[in-house]
Short mmCIF file of N, CA, C and O in Angstrom, two decimals:
data_model
loop_
_atom_site.label_atom_id
_atom_site.label_comp_id
_atom_site.label_asym_id
_atom_site.label_seq_id
_atom_site.Cartn_x
_atom_site.Cartn_y
_atom_site.Cartn_z
N MET A 75 -8.20 17.36 -5.45
CA MET A 75 -7.40 16.26 -4.95
C MET A 75 -5.95 16.45 -5.40
O MET A 75 -5.67 16.78 -6.53
N LYS A 76 -5.05 16.23 -4.46
CA LYS A 76 -3.61 16.25 -4.75
C LYS A 76 -3.11 14.83 -4.53
O LYS A 76 -3.66 14.09 -3.72
N GLU A 77 -2.05 14.48 -5.24
CA GLU A 77 -1.41 13.21 -4.96
C GLU A 77 0.03 13.26 -5.40
O GLU A 77 0.42 14.07 -6.25
N PHE A 78 0.83 12.42 -4.76
CA PHE A 78 2.23 12.29 -5.15
C PHE A 78 2.64 10.85 -4.92
O PHE A 78 1.98 10.11 -4.19
N GLN A 79 3.72 10.47 -5.58
CA GLN A 79 4.23 9.12 -5.41
C GLN A 79 5.51 9.18 -4.59
O GLN A 79 6.25 10.17 -4.64
N TYR A 80 5.73 8.11 -3.83
CA TYR A 80 6.93 8.04 -3.00
C TYR A 80 7.42 6.60 -2.98
O TYR A 80 6.62 5.67 -2.87
N VAL A 81 8.74 6.44 -3.09
CA VAL A 81 9.36 5.12 -3.01
C VAL A 81 9.83 4.94 -1.56
O VAL A 81 10.61 5.73 -1.06
N ILE A 82 9.36 3.89 -0.91
CA ILE A 82 9.70 3.62 0.49
C ILE A 82 11.18 3.26 0.60
O ILE A 82 11.64 2.34 -0.08
N THR A 83 11.90 3.97 1.44
CA THR A 83 13.34 3.75 1.59
C THR A 83 13.70 3.11 2.94
O THR A 83 14.81 2.64 3.10
N ASP A 84 12.77 3.08 3.88
CA ASP A 84 13.04 2.47 5.18
C ASP A 84 13.41 1.00 4.95
O ASP A 84 12.71 0.29 4.24
N PRO A 85 14.51 0.52 5.55
CA PRO A 85 14.97 -0.86 5.30
C PRO A 85 13.94 -1.94 5.65
O PRO A 85 13.99 -3.03 5.10
N ILE A 86 13.00 -1.65 6.53
CA ILE A 86 12.01 -2.65 6.92
C ILE A 86 10.65 -2.36 6.28
O ILE A 86 9.68 -3.07 6.49
N GLY A 87 10.56 -1.30 5.49
CA GLY A 87 9.30 -0.94 4.84
C GLY A 87 8.44 -0.07 5.74
O GLY A 87 8.92 0.52 6.71
N LEU A 88 7.17 0.00 5.43
CA LEU A 88 6.23 0.83 6.20
C LEU A 88 5.67 -0.03 7.33
O LEU A 88 4.52 -0.45 7.32
N HIS A 89 6.52 -0.32 8.30
CA HIS A 89 6.16 -1.20 9.42
C HIS A 89 5.66 -0.37 10.60
O HIS A 89 5.32 0.79 10.45
N ALA A 90 5.62 -0.96 11.78
CA ALA A 90 4.96 -0.36 12.95
C ALA A 90 5.44 1.05 13.29
O ALA A 90 4.63 1.95 13.48
N ARG A 91 6.74 1.27 13.38
CA ARG A 91 7.22 2.58 13.80
C ARG A 91 6.85 3.68 12.79
O ARG A 91 6.19 4.65 13.16
N PRO A 92 7.24 3.55 11.52
CA PRO A 92 6.86 4.62 10.59
C PRO A 92 5.35 4.71 10.37
O PRO A 92 4.82 5.79 10.15
N ALA A 93 4.66 3.58 10.44
CA ALA A 93 3.20 3.61 10.28
C ALA A 93 2.57 4.38 11.44
O ALA A 93 1.65 5.18 11.25
N GLY A 94 3.06 4.17 12.66
CA GLY A 94 2.57 4.90 13.82
C GLY A 94 2.84 6.39 13.70
O GLY A 94 1.98 7.23 14.03
N LEU A 95 4.02 6.73 13.22
CA LEU A 95 4.36 8.14 13.02
C LEU A 95 3.47 8.77 11.93
O LEU A 95 3.05 9.92 12.05
N LEU A 96 3.18 7.99 10.90
CA LEU A 96 2.31 8.47 9.83
C LEU A 96 0.92 8.79 10.36
O LEU A 96 0.37 9.85 10.06
N VAL A 97 0.37 7.90 11.16
CA VAL A 97 -0.97 8.12 11.74
C VAL A 97 -0.96 9.40 12.58
O VAL A 97 -1.86 10.23 12.46
N LYS A 98 0.09 9.58 13.39
CA LYS A 98 0.20 10.79 14.23
C LYS A 98 0.27 12.05 13.37
O LYS A 98 -0.28 13.08 13.73
N ALA A 99 0.98 11.97 12.25
CA ALA A 99 1.13 13.14 11.38
C ALA A 99 -0.15 13.43 10.60
O ALA A 99 -0.48 14.59 10.34
N ALA A 100 -0.89 12.38 10.23
CA ALA A 100 -2.08 12.55 9.37
C ALA A 100 -3.33 12.97 10.16
O ALA A 100 -4.16 13.70 9.63
N LYS A 101 -3.46 12.49 11.40
CA LYS A 101 -4.69 12.74 12.15
C LYS A 101 -5.06 14.23 12.31
O LYS A 101 -6.21 14.58 12.15
N PRO A 102 -4.10 15.11 12.63
CA PRO A 102 -4.50 16.51 12.83
C PRO A 102 -4.83 17.27 11.54
O PRO A 102 -5.38 18.38 11.60
N LEU A 103 -4.52 16.71 10.38
CA LEU A 103 -4.75 17.41 9.12
C LEU A 103 -6.24 17.42 8.78
O LEU A 103 -6.96 16.49 9.09
N ASP A 104 -6.67 18.49 8.10
CA ASP A 104 -8.09 18.61 7.74
C ASP A 104 -8.41 18.02 6.36
O ASP A 104 -9.44 18.30 5.78
N SER A 105 -7.51 17.19 5.86
CA SER A 105 -7.73 16.49 4.60
C SER A 105 -7.83 15.00 4.87
O SER A 105 -7.35 14.52 5.90
N THR A 106 -8.43 14.27 3.94
CA THR A 106 -8.44 12.82 4.00
C THR A 106 -7.19 12.34 3.28
O THR A 106 -6.99 12.65 2.10
N ILE A 107 -6.33 11.62 3.99
CA ILE A 107 -5.07 11.12 3.43
C ILE A 107 -5.22 9.62 3.20
O ILE A 107 -5.56 8.88 4.12
N THR A 108 -4.95 9.19 1.96
CA THR A 108 -5.07 7.77 1.62
C THR A 108 -3.76 7.29 1.01
O THR A 108 -3.18 7.97 0.17
N ILE A 109 -3.31 6.12 1.47
CA ILE A 109 -2.11 5.48 0.93
C ILE A 109 -2.58 4.40 -0.04
O ILE A 109 -3.39 3.54 0.31
N VAL A 110 -2.04 4.42 -1.28
CA VAL A 110 -2.46 3.46 -2.30
C VAL A 110 -1.22 2.74 -2.84
O VAL A 110 -0.26 3.37 -3.26
N LYS A 111 -1.27 1.40 -2.81
CA LYS A 111 -0.18 0.60 -3.38
C LYS A 111 -0.42 0.41 -4.87
O LYS A 111 -1.52 0.61 -5.38
N ALA A 112 0.62 -0.04 -5.56
CA ALA A 112 0.54 -0.27 -7.00
C ALA A 112 -0.51 -1.32 -7.36
O ALA A 112 -1.09 -1.28 -8.44
N ASP A 113 -0.77 -2.27 -6.44
CA ASP A 113 -1.75 -3.32 -6.73
C ASP A 113 -3.19 -2.85 -6.49
O ASP A 113 -4.13 -3.63 -6.63
N GLY A 114 -3.36 -1.58 -6.11
CA GLY A 114 -4.69 -1.03 -5.92
C GLY A 114 -5.20 -1.06 -4.50
O GLY A 114 -6.19 -0.42 -4.18
N LYS A 115 -4.52 -1.78 -3.60
CA LYS A 115 -4.92 -1.78 -2.19
C LYS A 115 -4.69 -0.40 -1.61
O LYS A 115 -3.70 0.26 -1.94
N SER A 116 -5.61 0.02 -0.74
CA SER A 116 -5.45 1.35 -0.15
C SER A 116 -5.87 1.33 1.31
O SER A 116 -6.55 0.41 1.77
N ALA A 117 -5.43 2.37 2.04
CA ALA A 117 -5.77 2.49 3.46
C ALA A 117 -5.75 3.96 3.85
O ALA A 117 -4.95 4.75 3.32
N ALA A 118 -6.64 4.30 4.76
CA ALA A 118 -6.64 5.66 5.32
C ALA A 118 -5.39 5.81 6.17
O ALA A 118 -5.06 4.93 6.97
N ALA A 119 -4.68 6.92 6.01
CA ALA A 119 -3.43 7.15 6.73
C ALA A 119 -3.66 7.33 8.23
O ALA A 119 -2.70 7.31 9.00
N THR A 120 -4.90 7.48 8.65
CA THR A 120 -5.19 7.66 10.07
C THR A 120 -5.51 6.34 10.77
O THR A 120 -5.80 6.32 11.96
N LYS A 121 -5.47 5.24 10.05
CA LYS A 121 -5.81 3.92 10.60
C LYS A 121 -4.56 3.04 10.64
O LYS A 121 -4.14 2.48 9.62
N LEU A 122 -3.95 2.90 11.83
CA LEU A 122 -2.69 2.20 11.97
C LEU A 122 -2.73 0.78 11.43
O LEU A 122 -1.87 0.38 10.63
N MET A 123 -3.70 0.00 11.84
CA MET A 123 -3.75 -1.40 11.42
C MET A 123 -3.98 -1.52 9.91
O MET A 123 -3.45 -2.44 9.26
N ALA A 124 -4.74 -0.61 9.34
CA ALA A 124 -4.97 -0.62 7.89
C ALA A 124 -3.68 -0.32 7.13
O ALA A 124 -3.36 -0.99 6.13
N VAL A 125 -2.92 0.66 7.61
CA VAL A 125 -1.65 1.02 6.96
C VAL A 125 -0.67 -0.15 7.06
O VAL A 125 -0.05 -0.55 6.06
N MET A 126 -0.56 -0.74 8.25
CA MET A 126 0.34 -1.88 8.42
C MET A 126 -0.14 -3.07 7.58
O MET A 126 0.67 -3.82 7.04
N GLY A 127 -1.44 -3.22 7.45
CA GLY A 127 -2.01 -4.31 6.67
C GLY A 127 -1.70 -4.25 5.18
O GLY A 127 -1.80 -5.26 4.48
N LEU A 128 -1.31 -3.08 4.70
CA LEU A 128 -0.93 -2.97 3.29
C LEU A 128 0.36 -3.74 3.00
O LEU A 128 0.59 -4.16 1.88
N GLY A 129 1.21 -3.90 4.02
CA GLY A 129 2.46 -4.64 3.84
C GLY A 129 3.41 -3.99 2.87
O GLY A 129 4.03 -4.67 2.05
N VAL A 130 3.55 -2.66 2.96
CA VAL A 130 4.43 -1.94 2.04
C VAL A 130 5.89 -2.23 2.39
O VAL A 130 6.31 -2.07 3.53
N LYS A 131 6.64 -2.69 1.40
CA LYS A 131 8.03 -3.09 1.61
C LYS A 131 8.99 -2.05 1.03
O LYS A 131 8.61 -1.20 0.24
N THR A 132 10.24 -2.16 1.44
CA THR A 132 11.30 -1.29 0.93
C THR A 132 11.34 -1.35 -0.59
O THR A 132 11.24 -2.42 -1.18
N GLY A 133 11.45 -0.19 -1.23
CA GLY A 133 11.54 -0.13 -2.68
C GLY A 133 10.21 -0.04 -3.39
O GLY A 133 10.16 0.23 -4.59
N GLU A 134 9.11 -0.28 -2.68
CA GLU A 134 7.78 -0.17 -3.30
C GLU A 134 7.39 1.29 -3.45
O GLU A 134 7.70 2.12 -2.59
N THR A 135 6.68 1.57 -4.52
CA THR A 135 6.17 2.92 -4.75
C THR A 135 4.72 2.98 -4.30
O THR A 135 3.92 2.13 -4.66
N ILE A 136 4.43 3.98 -3.48
CA ILE A 136 3.05 4.21 -3.04
C ILE A 136 2.58 5.54 -3.60
O ILE A 136 3.39 6.41 -3.94
N THR A 137 1.27 5.68 -3.70
CA THR A 137 0.68 6.96 -4.06
C THR A 137 -0.01 7.48 -2.81
O THR A 137 -0.72 6.74 -2.13
N VAL A 138 0.23 8.75 -2.50
CA VAL A 138 -0.40 9.39 -1.35
C VAL A 138 -1.42 10.38 -1.90
O VAL A 138 -1.06 11.29 -2.66
N ARG A 139 -2.70 10.17 -1.56
CA ARG A 139 -3.78 11.04 -2.02
C ARG A 139 -4.23 11.95 -0.88
O ARG A 139 -4.45 11.48 0.23
N ILE A 140 -4.40 13.22 -1.20
CA ILE A 140 -4.85 14.21 -0.23
C ILE A 140 -6.12 14.84 -0.79
O ILE A 140 -6.09 15.44 -1.88
N GLU A 141 -7.23 14.70 -0.06
CA GLU A 141 -8.51 15.21 -0.54
C GLU A 141 -9.17 16.08 0.52
O GLU A 141 -9.26 15.69 1.68
N GLY A 142 -9.67 17.24 0.10
CA GLY A 142 -10.41 18.13 0.99
C GLY A 142 -9.48 18.96 1.86
O GLY A 142 -8.28 18.74 1.92
N GLY A 143 -10.06 19.94 2.53
CA GLY A 143 -9.28 20.80 3.42
C GLY A 143 -8.25 21.60 2.64
O GLY A 143 -8.42 21.91 1.47
N ASP A 144 -7.15 21.91 3.29
CA ASP A 144 -6.06 22.67 2.66
C ASP A 144 -5.12 21.67 1.99
O ASP A 144 -4.09 21.30 2.53
N GLU A 145 -5.50 21.24 0.80
CA GLU A 145 -4.77 20.19 0.10
C GLU A 145 -3.32 20.53 -0.15
O GLU A 145 -2.44 19.68 0.01
N ASP A 146 -3.03 21.77 -0.55
CA ASP A 146 -1.65 22.14 -0.86
C ASP A 146 -0.75 22.02 0.37
O ASP A 146 0.31 21.39 0.32
N ALA A 147 -1.17 22.61 1.48
CA ALA A 147 -0.37 22.58 2.70
C ALA A 147 -0.24 21.15 3.24
O ALA A 147 0.83 20.72 3.67
N ASN A 148 -1.34 20.40 3.20
CA ASN A 148 -1.32 19.04 3.72
C ASN A 148 -0.49 18.11 2.84
O ASN A 148 0.17 17.20 3.35
N ALA A 149 -0.51 18.33 1.53
CA ALA A 149 0.34 17.54 0.63
C ALA A 149 1.81 17.80 0.94
O ALA A 149 2.62 16.87 1.01
N GLN A 150 2.15 19.05 1.18
CA GLN A 150 3.53 19.39 1.53
C GLN A 150 3.94 18.74 2.85
O GLN A 150 5.04 18.20 2.98
N THR A 151 3.03 18.77 3.82
CA THR A 151 3.31 18.14 5.12
C THR A 151 3.57 16.66 4.95
O THR A 151 4.51 16.10 5.53
N MET A 152 2.76 15.99 4.14
CA MET A 152 2.92 14.56 3.94
C MET A 152 4.20 14.24 3.16
O MET A 152 4.90 13.29 3.49
N GLU A 153 4.53 15.04 2.16
CA GLU A 153 5.76 14.82 1.41
C GLU A 153 6.97 14.93 2.34
O GLU A 153 7.88 14.11 2.30
N THR A 154 6.97 15.96 3.17
CA THR A 154 8.06 16.15 4.13
C THR A 154 8.13 14.97 5.09
O THR A 154 9.21 14.44 5.37
N PHE A 155 6.98 14.52 5.58
CA PHE A 155 6.94 13.38 6.49
C PHE A 155 7.61 12.16 5.86
O PHE A 155 8.45 11.51 6.47
N PHE A 156 7.21 11.82 4.64
CA PHE A 156 7.74 10.62 4.00
C PHE A 156 9.24 10.73 3.76
O PHE A 156 9.98 9.77 3.96
N LYS A 157 9.72 11.90 3.36
CA LYS A 157 11.16 12.08 3.12
C LYS A 157 11.95 11.89 4.41
O LYS A 157 13.07 11.37 4.38
N GLU A 158 11.38 12.27 5.54
CA GLU A 158 12.08 12.20 6.82
C GLU A 158 11.91 10.87 7.54
O GLU A 158 12.73 10.51 8.37
N ASN A 159 10.83 10.13 7.26
CA ASN A 159 10.50 8.96 8.09
C ASN A 159 10.28 7.64 7.38
O ASN A 159 10.16 6.62 8.04
N ALA A 160 10.17 7.61 6.08
CA ALA A 160 9.85 6.35 5.42
C ALA A 160 10.77 6.14 4.22
O ALA A 160 10.58 5.32 3.41
#
């Protein structure tokens, strides 16, 4: 398992647009990607409504977990995604 933390910089947080982009980026990967908030709530990155339901706001730190498949490559893909989109 790989994981990294990321502070959300999007002014509106992890709302519909970035959440939709996240789902599109995560679905083709051969790893299970999970978004975890500091309060322990989590959601599969491939489930749009679950990600939006976390209510991640600007400035919040999330943990992104990557399990199975090519963890190294998929972790890099997710890190790049968050830097560019969230």
